[in-house]
Amino acid sequence: MTKKEYLIKILENLEPIWDSASALKKVVEQGALWDDALDTLINAVESGIHSAKSEISRLKMKKWLDALERMKQMEKQSELQDEKELAELDNLINDF
């Protein structure tokens, strides 16, 4: 699942408890967004937690924010693995 797909899924789940989720979801769905733009939208979701109207809403949004954080960590691990594999390929090429 891509960062964009994951963000859409999270925003869909936040729609019943966060007024801005629908608008943000439309932006994500309609645009070809770079990672920086997706990160900005993720930050908007994080900020939305503080504007939640009730404690239950805040707790639900926190759950989805935790899921976003896990996604970021998985993405970082994937990038590190990619870099490691590229370095290994470079070494193989240089050995010839």
PDB file of N, CA and C in Angstrom:
ATOM      1  N   MET A   1       0.847  -1.172   0.000  1.00  0.00           N
ATOM      2  CA  MET A   1       0.000   0.000   0.000  1.00  0.00           C
ATOM      3  C   MET A   1       0.894   1.237   0.000  1.00  0.00           C
ATOM      4  N   THR A   2       0.599   2.163  -0.893  1.00  0.00           N
ATOM      5  CA  THR A   2       1.399   3.385  -0.969  1.00  0.00           C
ATOM      6  C   THR A   2       1.018   4.349   0.145  1.00  0.00           C
ATOM      7  N   LYS A   3       1.868   5.342   0.336  1.00  0.00           N
ATOM      8  CA  LYS A   3       1.589   6.367   1.338  1.00  0.00           C
ATOM      9  C   LYS A   3       0.267   7.055   1.025  1.00  0.00           C
ATOM     10  N   LYS A   4       0.018   7.322  -0.256  1.00  0.00           N
ATOM     11  CA  LYS A   4      -1.216   7.985  -0.672  1.00  0.00           C
ATOM     12  C   LYS A   4      -2.434   7.116  -0.344  1.00  0.00           C
ATOM     13  N   GLU A   5      -2.369   5.844  -0.687  1.00  0.00           N
ATOM     14  CA  GLU A   5      -3.491   4.932  -0.419  1.00  0.00           C
ATOM     15  C   GLU A   5      -3.752   4.814   1.082  1.00  0.00           C
ATOM     16  N   TYR A   6      -2.675   4.752   1.840  1.00  0.00           N
ATOM     17  CA  TYR A   6      -2.799   4.635   3.282  1.00  0.00           C
ATOM     18  C   TYR A   6      -3.417   5.892   3.879  1.00  0.00           C
ATOM     19  N   LEU A   7      -2.990   7.047   3.404  1.00  0.00           N
ATOM     20  CA  LEU A   7      -3.530   8.311   3.900  1.00  0.00           C
ATOM     21  C   LEU A   7      -5.012   8.425   3.561  1.00  0.00           C
ATOM     22  N   ILE A   8      -5.409   8.005   2.373  1.00  0.00           N
ATOM     23  CA  ILE A   8      -6.829   8.017   1.994  1.00  0.00           C
ATOM     24  C   ILE A   8      -7.635   7.133   2.934  1.00  0.00           C
ATOM     25  N   LYS A   9      -7.121   5.962   3.210  1.00  0.00           N
ATOM     26  CA  LYS A   9      -7.819   5.038   4.112  1.00  0.00           C
ATOM     27  C   LYS A   9      -7.990   5.656   5.500  1.00  0.00           C
ATOM     28  N   ILE A  10      -6.955   6.273   6.000  1.00  0.00           N
ATOM     29  CA  ILE A  10      -7.034   6.897   7.317  1.00  0.00           C
ATOM     30  C   ILE A  10      -8.029   8.050   7.316  1.00  0.00           C
ATOM     31  N   LEU A  11      -7.978   8.872   6.275  1.00  0.00           N
ATOM     32  CA  LEU A  11      -8.910   9.997   6.192  1.00  0.00           C
ATOM     33  C   LEU A  11     -10.353   9.514   6.092  1.00  0.00           C
ATOM     34  N   GLU A  12     -10.588   8.421   5.380  1.00  0.00           N
ATOM     35  CA  GLU A  12     -11.937   7.852   5.311  1.00  0.00           C
ATOM     36  C   GLU A  12     -12.443   7.471   6.696  1.00  0.00           C
ATOM     37  N   ASN A  13     -11.563   6.904   7.494  1.00  0.00           N
ATOM     38  CA  ASN A  13     -11.946   6.507   8.845  1.00  0.00           C
ATOM     39  C   ASN A  13     -12.126   7.693   9.780  1.00  0.00           C
ATOM     40  N   LEU A  14     -11.483   8.803   9.453  1.00  0.00           N
ATOM     41  CA  LEU A  14     -11.607  10.002  10.284  1.00  0.00           C
ATOM     42  C   LEU A  14     -12.808  10.868   9.900  1.00  0.00           C
ATOM     43  N   GLU A  15     -13.391  10.643   8.733  1.00  0.00           N
ATOM     44  CA  GLU A  15     -14.500  11.492   8.274  1.00  0.00           C
ATOM     45  C   GLU A  15     -15.637  11.635   9.295  1.00  0.00           C
ATOM     46  N   PRO A  16     -16.048  10.565   9.964  1.00  0.00           N
ATOM     47  CA  PRO A  16     -17.157  10.742  10.910  1.00  0.00           C
ATOM     48  C   PRO A  16     -16.813  11.578  12.141  1.00  0.00           C
ATOM     49  N   ILE A  17     -15.525  11.722  12.434  1.00  0.00           N
ATOM     50  CA  ILE A  17     -15.171  12.409  13.683  1.00  0.00           C
ATOM     51  C   ILE A  17     -14.361  13.680  13.478  1.00  0.00           C
ATOM     52  N   TRP A  18     -13.968  13.964  12.231  1.00  0.00           N
ATOM     53  CA  TRP A  18     -13.160  15.157  11.984  1.00  0.00           C
ATOM     54  C   TRP A  18     -13.659  15.833  10.720  1.00  0.00           C
ATOM     55  N   ASP A  19     -14.151  17.051  10.858  1.00  0.00           N
ATOM     56  CA  ASP A  19     -14.771  17.772   9.750  1.00  0.00           C
ATOM     57  C   ASP A  19     -13.855  17.963   8.548  1.00  0.00           C
ATOM     58  N   SER A  20     -12.587  18.164   8.761  1.00  0.00           N
ATOM     59  CA  SER A  20     -11.650  18.438   7.671  1.00  0.00           C
ATOM     60  C   SER A  20     -11.214  17.199   6.890  1.00  0.00           C
ATOM     61  N   ALA A  21     -11.530  16.026   7.405  1.00  0.00           N
ATOM     62  CA  ALA A  21     -11.051  14.792   6.768  1.00  0.00           C
ATOM     63  C   ALA A  21     -11.579  14.639   5.341  1.00  0.00           C
ATOM     64  N   SER A  22     -12.830  14.977   5.105  1.00  0.00           N
ATOM     65  CA  SER A  22     -13.408  14.825   3.761  1.00  0.00           C
ATOM     66  C   SER A  22     -12.689  15.702   2.740  1.00  0.00           C
ATOM     67  N   ALA A  23     -12.448  16.940   3.110  1.00  0.00           N
ATOM     68  CA  ALA A  23     -11.778  17.863   2.189  1.00  0.00           C
ATOM     69  C   ALA A  23     -10.348  17.403   1.906  1.00  0.00           C
ATOM     70  N   LEU A  24      -9.645  16.991   2.935  1.00  0.00           N
ATOM     71  CA  LEU A  24      -8.274  16.514   2.738  1.00  0.00           C
ATOM     72  C   LEU A  24      -8.246  15.252   1.885  1.00  0.00           C
ATOM     73  N   LYS A  25      -9.224  14.382   2.095  1.00  0.00           N
ATOM     74  CA  LYS A  25      -9.281  13.147   1.308  1.00  0.00           C
ATOM     75  C   LYS A  25      -9.462  13.463  -0.170  1.00  0.00           C
ATOM     76  N   LYS A  26     -10.320  14.438  -0.475  1.00  0.00           N
ATOM     77  CA  LYS A  26     -10.524  14.835  -1.873  1.00  0.00           C
ATOM     78  C   LYS A  26      -9.235  15.362  -2.491  1.00  0.00           C
ATOM     79  N   VAL A  27      -8.493  16.147  -1.741  1.00  0.00           N
ATOM     80  CA  VAL A  27      -7.224  16.680  -2.236  1.00  0.00           C
ATOM     81  C   VAL A  27      -6.267  15.540  -2.557  1.00  0.00           C
ATOM     82  N   VAL A  28      -6.180  14.583  -1.664  1.00  0.00           N
ATOM     83  CA  VAL A  28      -5.260  13.461  -1.855  1.00  0.00           C
ATOM     84  C   VAL A  28      -5.703  12.610  -3.045  1.00  0.00           C
ATOM     85  N   GLU A  29      -7.001  12.341  -3.160  1.00  0.00           N
ATOM     86  CA  GLU A  29      -7.515  11.503  -4.243  1.00  0.00           C
ATOM     87  C   GLU A  29      -7.335  12.149  -5.612  1.00  0.00           C
ATOM     88  N   GLN A  30      -7.526  13.449  -5.695  1.00  0.00           N
ATOM     89  CA  GLN A  30      -7.533  14.128  -6.987  1.00  0.00           C
ATOM     90  C   GLN A  30      -6.154  14.541  -7.482  1.00  0.00           C
ATOM     91  N   GLY A  31      -5.196  14.594  -6.595  1.00  0.00           N
ATOM     92  CA  GLY A  31      -3.898  15.100  -7.015  1.00  0.00           C
ATOM     93  C   GLY A  31      -2.831  14.040  -7.092  1.00  0.00           C
ATOM     94  N   ALA A  32      -1.873  14.313  -7.952  1.00  0.00           N
ATOM     95  CA  ALA A  32      -0.654  13.511  -8.000  1.00  0.00           C
ATOM     96  C   ALA A  32       0.322  14.215  -7.074  1.00  0.00           C
ATOM     97  N   LEU A  33       0.356  13.783  -5.826  1.00  0.00           N
ATOM     98  CA  LEU A  33       1.100  14.499  -4.807  1.00  0.00           C
ATOM     99  C   LEU A  33       2.468  13.876  -4.557  1.00  0.00           C
ATOM    100  N   TRP A  34       3.445  14.736  -4.377  1.00  0.00           N
ATOM    101  CA  TRP A  34       4.779  14.289  -4.016  1.00  0.00           C
ATOM    102  C   TRP A  34       4.800  13.929  -2.541  1.00  0.00           C
ATOM    103  N   ASP A  35       5.842  13.258  -2.132  1.00  0.00           N
ATOM    104  CA  ASP A  35       5.967  12.845  -0.738  1.00  0.00           C
ATOM    105  C   ASP A  35       5.913  14.034   0.215  1.00  0.00           C
ATOM    106  N   ASP A  36       6.522  15.153  -0.177  1.00  0.00           N
ATOM    107  CA  ASP A  36       6.493  16.334   0.689  1.00  0.00           C
ATOM    108  C   ASP A  36       5.067  16.816   0.929  1.00  0.00           C
ATOM    109  N   ALA A  37       4.251  16.792  -0.120  1.00  0.00           N
ATOM    110  CA  ALA A  37       2.860  17.218   0.016  1.00  0.00           C
ATOM    111  C   ALA A  37       2.086  16.234   0.899  1.00  0.00           C
ATOM    112  N   LEU A  38       2.342  14.946   0.718  1.00  0.00           N
ATOM    113  CA  LEU A  38       1.678  13.947   1.562  1.00  0.00           C
ATOM    114  C   LEU A  38       2.093  14.115   3.020  1.00  0.00           C
ATOM    115  N   ASP A  39       3.368  14.405   3.238  1.00  0.00           N
ATOM    116  CA  ASP A  39       3.840  14.640   4.606  1.00  0.00           C
ATOM    117  C   ASP A  39       3.167  15.861   5.214  1.00  0.00           C
ATOM    118  N   THR A  40       2.951  16.893   4.415  1.00  0.00           N
ATOM    119  CA  THR A  40       2.252  18.089   4.891  1.00  0.00           C
ATOM    120  C   THR A  40       0.820  17.746   5.292  1.00  0.00           C
ATOM    121  N   LEU A  41       0.165  16.924   4.491  1.00  0.00           N
ATOM    122  CA  LEU A  41      -1.197  16.511   4.828  1.00  0.00           C
ATOM    123  C   LEU A  41      -1.221  15.642   6.082  1.00  0.00           C
ATOM    124  N   ILE A  42      -0.230  14.816   6.236  1.00  0.00           N
ATOM    125  CA  ILE A  42      -0.137  14.012   7.454  1.00  0.00           C
ATOM    126  C   ILE A  42       0.018  14.923   8.664  1.00  0.00           C
ATOM    127  N   ASN A  43       0.811  15.970   8.520  1.00  0.00           N
ATOM    128  CA  ASN A  43       0.960  16.949   9.606  1.00  0.00           C
ATOM    129  C   ASN A  43      -0.365  17.645   9.896  1.00  0.00           C
ATOM    130  N   ALA A  44      -1.178  17.866   8.861  1.00  0.00           N
ATOM    131  CA  ALA A  44      -2.500  18.473   9.068  1.00  0.00           C
ATOM    132  C   ALA A  44      -3.390  17.538   9.887  1.00  0.00           C
ATOM    133  N   VAL A  45      -3.286  16.257   9.627  1.00  0.00           N
ATOM    134  CA  VAL A  45      -4.053  15.279  10.418  1.00  0.00           C
ATOM    135  C   VAL A  45      -3.593  15.336  11.872  1.00  0.00           C
ATOM    136  N   GLU A  46      -2.289  15.406  12.070  1.00  0.00           N
ATOM    137  CA  GLU A  46      -1.759  15.498  13.430  1.00  0.00           C
ATOM    138  C   GLU A  46      -2.286  16.740  14.139  1.00  0.00           C
ATOM    139  N   SER A  47      -2.320  17.851  13.428  1.00  0.00           N
ATOM    140  CA  SER A  47      -2.831  19.097  14.016  1.00  0.00           C
ATOM    141  C   SER A  47      -4.316  18.998  14.312  1.00  0.00           C
ATOM    142  N   GLY A  48      -5.029  18.253  13.477  1.00  0.00           N
ATOM    143  CA  GLY A  48      -6.468  18.086  13.679  1.00  0.00           C
ATOM    144  C   GLY A  48      -6.810  17.400  14.977  1.00  0.00           C
ATOM    145  N   ILE A  49      -5.923  16.604  15.479  1.00  0.00           N
ATOM    146  CA  ILE A  49      -6.171  15.926  16.748  1.00  0.00           C
ATOM    147  C   ILE A  49      -6.423  16.941  17.854  1.00  0.00           C
ATOM    148  N   HIS A  50      -5.672  18.015  17.807  1.00  0.00           N
ATOM    149  CA  HIS A  50      -5.806  19.029  18.854  1.00  0.00           C
ATOM    150  C   HIS A  50      -7.109  19.804  18.758  1.00  0.00           C
ATOM    151  N   SER A  51      -7.760  19.779  17.600  1.00  0.00           N
ATOM    152  CA  SER A  51      -9.012  20.511  17.441  1.00  0.00           C
ATOM    153  C   SER A  51     -10.235  19.606  17.579  1.00  0.00           C
ATOM    154  N   ALA A  52     -10.024  18.352  17.924  1.00  0.00           N
ATOM    155  CA  ALA A  52     -11.153  17.427  18.079  1.00  0.00           C
ATOM    156  C   ALA A  52     -12.084  17.925  19.178  1.00  0.00           C
ATOM    157  N   LYS A  53     -13.370  17.718  18.955  1.00  0.00           N
ATOM    158  CA  LYS A  53     -14.378  18.292  19.845  1.00  0.00           C
ATOM    159  C   LYS A  53     -14.591  17.491  21.131  1.00  0.00           C
ATOM    160  N   SER A  54     -14.225  16.228  21.132  1.00  0.00           N
ATOM    161  CA  SER A  54     -14.461  15.421  22.321  1.00  0.00           C
ATOM    162  C   SER A  54     -13.273  14.508  22.578  1.00  0.00           C
ATOM    163  N   GLU A  55     -13.234  13.992  23.771  1.00  0.00           N
ATOM    164  CA  GLU A  55     -12.151  13.082  24.145  1.00  0.00           C
ATOM    165  C   GLU A  55     -12.208  11.798  23.317  1.00  0.00           C
ATOM    166  N   ILE A  56     -13.394  11.309  23.034  1.00  0.00           N
ATOM    167  CA  ILE A  56     -13.545  10.101  22.216  1.00  0.00           C
ATOM    168  C   ILE A  56     -12.988  10.360  20.820  1.00  0.00           C
ATOM    169  N   SER A  57     -13.314  11.505  20.248  1.00  0.00           N
ATOM    170  CA  SER A  57     -12.785  11.848  18.929  1.00  0.00           C
ATOM    171  C   SER A  57     -11.270  11.934  18.954  1.00  0.00           C
ATOM    172  N   ARG A  58     -10.737  12.547  19.998  1.00  0.00           N
ATOM    173  CA  ARG A  58      -9.284  12.665  20.120  1.00  0.00           C
ATOM    174  C   ARG A  58      -8.639  11.285  20.196  1.00  0.00           C
ATOM    175  N   LEU A  59      -9.248  10.385  20.956  1.00  0.00           N
ATOM    176  CA  LEU A  59      -8.687   9.036  21.097  1.00  0.00           C
ATOM    177  C   LEU A  59      -8.735   8.277  19.769  1.00  0.00           C
ATOM    178  N   LYS A  60      -9.835   8.417  19.046  1.00  0.00           N
ATOM    179  CA  LYS A  60      -9.945   7.754  17.748  1.00  0.00           C
ATOM    180  C   LYS A  60      -8.915   8.314  16.772  1.00  0.00           C
ATOM    181  N   MET A  61      -8.784   9.635  16.771  1.00  0.00           N
ATOM    182  CA  MET A  61      -7.819  10.255  15.870  1.00  0.00           C
ATOM    183  C   MET A  61      -6.392   9.879  16.263  1.00  0.00           C
ATOM    184  N   LYS A  62      -6.134   9.762  17.550  1.00  0.00           N
ATOM    185  CA  LYS A  62      -4.806   9.358  18.012  1.00  0.00           C
ATOM    186  C   LYS A  62      -4.474   7.958  17.508  1.00  0.00           C
ATOM    187  N   LYS A  63      -5.461   7.084  17.496  1.00  0.00           N
ATOM    188  CA  LYS A  63      -5.259   5.729  16.985  1.00  0.00           C
ATOM    189  C   LYS A  63      -4.790   5.781  15.536  1.00  0.00           C
ATOM    190  N   TRP A  64      -5.441   6.593  14.719  1.00  0.00           N
ATOM    191  CA  TRP A  64      -5.062   6.701  13.309  1.00  0.00           C
ATOM    192  C   TRP A  64      -3.740   7.417  13.138  1.00  0.00           C
ATOM    193  N   LEU A  65      -3.454   8.349  14.016  1.00  0.00           N
ATOM    194  CA  LEU A  65      -2.153   9.023  13.976  1.00  0.00           C
ATOM    195  C   LEU A  65      -1.037   8.024  14.275  1.00  0.00           C
ATOM    196  N   ASP A  66      -1.269   7.140  15.220  1.00  0.00           N
ATOM    197  CA  ASP A  66      -0.288   6.095  15.515  1.00  0.00           C
ATOM    198  C   ASP A  66      -0.067   5.211  14.286  1.00  0.00           C
ATOM    199  N   ALA A  67      -1.146   4.918  13.561  1.00  0.00           N
ATOM    200  CA  ALA A  67      -1.015   4.122  12.339  1.00  0.00           C
ATOM    201  C   ALA A  67      -0.178   4.871  11.300  1.00  0.00           C
ATOM    202  N   LEU A  68      -0.382   6.169  11.188  1.00  0.00           N
ATOM    203  CA  LEU A  68       0.424   6.977  10.275  1.00  0.00           C
ATOM    204  C   LEU A  68       1.901   6.940  10.666  1.00  0.00           C
ATOM    205  N   GLU A  69       2.159   7.023  11.944  1.00  0.00           N
ATOM    206  CA  GLU A  69       3.538   6.995  12.415  1.00  0.00           C
ATOM    207  C   GLU A  69       4.194   5.655  12.086  1.00  0.00           C
ATOM    208  N   ARG A  70       3.457   4.571  12.258  1.00  0.00           N
ATOM    209  CA  ARG A  70       3.988   3.255  11.893  1.00  0.00           C
ATOM    210  C   ARG A  70       4.294   3.205  10.402  1.00  0.00           C
ATOM    211  N   MET A  71       3.409   3.817   9.594  1.00  0.00           N
ATOM    212  CA  MET A  71       3.636   3.844   8.159  1.00  0.00           C
ATOM    213  C   MET A  71       4.932   4.602   7.841  1.00  0.00           C
ATOM    214  N   LYS A  72       5.155   5.731   8.504  1.00  0.00           N
ATOM    215  CA  LYS A  72       6.374   6.501   8.287  1.00  0.00           C
ATOM    216  C   LYS A  72       7.604   5.668   8.644  1.00  0.00           C
ATOM    217  N   GLN A  73       7.534   4.943   9.753  1.00  0.00           N
ATOM    218  CA  GLN A  73       8.658   4.113  10.170  1.00  0.00           C
ATOM    219  C   GLN A  73       8.925   3.001   9.164  1.00  0.00           C
ATOM    220  N   MET A  74       7.865   2.385   8.662  1.00  0.00           N
ATOM    221  CA  MET A  74       8.021   1.324   7.674  1.00  0.00           C
ATOM    222  C   MET A  74       8.642   1.878   6.398  1.00  0.00           C
ATOM    223  N   GLU A  75       8.217   3.071   6.005  1.00  0.00           N
ATOM    224  CA  GLU A  75       8.767   3.698   4.812  1.00  0.00           C
ATOM    225  C   GLU A  75      10.257   3.989   4.990  1.00  0.00           C
ATOM    226  N   LYS A  76      10.633   4.480   6.155  1.00  0.00           N
ATOM    227  CA  LYS A  76      12.043   4.780   6.432  1.00  0.00           C
ATOM    228  C   LYS A  76      12.877   3.499   6.400  1.00  0.00           C
ATOM    229  N   GLN A  77      12.361   2.418   6.995  1.00  0.00           N
ATOM    230  CA  GLN A  77      13.071   1.146   6.975  1.00  0.00           C
ATOM    231  C   GLN A  77      13.237   0.645   5.546  1.00  0.00           C
ATOM    232  N   SER A  78      12.212   0.836   4.737  1.00  0.00           N
ATOM    233  CA  SER A  78      12.277   0.420   3.342  1.00  0.00           C
ATOM    234  C   SER A  78      13.348   1.218   2.594  1.00  0.00           C
ATOM    235  N   GLU A  79      13.411   2.517   2.859  1.00  0.00           N
ATOM    236  CA  GLU A  79      14.426   3.358   2.223  1.00  0.00           C
ATOM    237  C   GLU A  79      15.825   2.911   2.627  1.00  0.00           C
ATOM    238  N   LEU A  80      16.005   2.600   3.904  1.00  0.00           N
ATOM    239  CA  LEU A  80      17.318   2.153   4.374  1.00  0.00           C
ATOM    240  C   LEU A  80      17.699   0.820   3.733  1.00  0.00           C
ATOM    241  N   GLN A  81      16.734  -0.076   3.603  1.00  0.00           N
ATOM    242  CA  GLN A  81      16.990  -1.366   2.962  1.00  0.00           C
ATOM    243  C   GLN A  81      17.353  -1.167   1.496  1.00  0.00           C
ATOM    244  N   ASP A  82      16.637  -0.267   0.820  1.00  0.00           N
ATOM    245  CA  ASP A  82      16.947   0.031  -0.580  1.00  0.00           C
ATOM    246  C   ASP A  82      18.368   0.563  -0.730  1.00  0.00           C
ATOM    247  N   GLU A  83      18.762   1.471   0.158  1.00  0.00           N
ATOM    248  CA  GLU A  83      20.112   2.033   0.111  1.00  0.00           C
ATOM    249  C   GLU A  83      21.155   0.937   0.319  1.00  0.00           C
ATOM    250  N   LYS A  84      20.888   0.034   1.246  1.00  0.00           N
ATOM    251  CA  LYS A  84      21.814  -1.063   1.522  1.00  0.00           C
ATOM    252  C   LYS A  84      21.950  -1.965   0.295  1.00  0.00           C
ATOM    253  N   GLU A  85      20.829  -2.295  -0.333  1.00  0.00           N
ATOM    254  CA  GLU A  85      20.862  -3.152  -1.513  1.00  0.00           C
ATOM    255  C   GLU A  85      21.592  -2.477  -2.673  1.00  0.00           C
ATOM    256  N   LEU A  86      21.379  -1.173  -2.838  1.00  0.00           N
ATOM    257  CA  LEU A  86      22.091  -0.440  -3.890  1.00  0.00           C
ATOM    258  C   LEU A  86      23.595  -0.429  -3.634  1.00  0.00           C
ATOM    259  N   ALA A  87      23.987  -0.283  -2.385  1.00  0.00           N
ATOM    260  CA  ALA A  87      25.413  -0.305  -2.050  1.00  0.00           C
ATOM    261  C   ALA A  87      26.012  -1.679  -2.356  1.00  0.00           C
ATOM    262  N   GLU A  88      25.261  -2.720  -2.064  1.00  0.00           N
ATOM    263  CA  GLU A  88      25.739  -4.073  -2.361  1.00  0.00           C
ATOM    264  C   GLU A  88      25.882  -4.280  -3.868  1.00  0.00           C
ATOM    265  N   LEU A  89      24.919  -3.752  -4.632  1.00  0.00           N
ATOM    266  CA  LEU A  89      25.015  -3.856  -6.091  1.00  0.00           C
ATOM    267  C   LEU A  89      26.216  -3.081  -6.621  1.00  0.00           C
ATOM    268  N   ASP A  90      26.445  -1.898  -6.058  1.00  0.00           N
ATOM    269  CA  ASP A  90      27.616  -1.110  -6.455  1.00  0.00           C
ATOM    270  C   ASP A  90      28.899  -1.889  -6.195  1.00  0.00           C
ATOM    271  N   ASN A  91      28.962  -2.537  -5.049  1.00  0.00           N
ATOM    272  CA  ASN A  91      30.150  -3.336  -4.725  1.00  0.00           C
ATOM    273  C   ASN A  91      30.342  -4.484  -5.703  1.00  0.00           C
ATOM    274  N   LEU A  92      29.245  -5.140  -6.080  1.00  0.00           N
ATOM    275  CA  LEU A  92      29.332  -6.224  -7.042  1.00  0.00           C
ATOM    276  C   LEU A  92      29.825  -5.722  -8.406  1.00  0.00           C
ATOM    277  N   ILE A  93      29.302  -4.585  -8.815  1.00  0.00           N
ATOM    278  CA  ILE A  93      29.706  -4.010 -10.103  1.00  0.00           C
ATOM    279  C   ILE A  93      31.175  -3.604 -10.063  1.00  0.00           C
ATOM    280  N   ASN A  94      31.589  -2.999  -8.964  1.00  0.00           N
ATOM    281  CA  ASN A  94      32.978  -2.544  -8.838  1.00  0.00           C
ATOM    282  C   ASN A  94      33.972  -3.689  -8.755  1.00  0.00           C
ATOM    283  N   ASP A  95      33.510  -4.849  -8.315  1.00  0.00           N
ATOM    284  CA  ASP A  95      34.385  -6.009  -8.212  1.00  0.00           C
ATOM    285  C   ASP A  95      34.713  -6.628  -9.559  1.00  0.00           C
ATOM    286  N   PHE A  96      33.970  -6.296 -10.598  1.00  0.00           N
ATOM    287  CA  PHE A  96      34.217  -6.869 -11.935  1.00  0.00           C
ATOM    288  C   PHE A  96      35.320  -6.165 -12.604  1.00  0.00           C
TER     289      PHE A  96
END
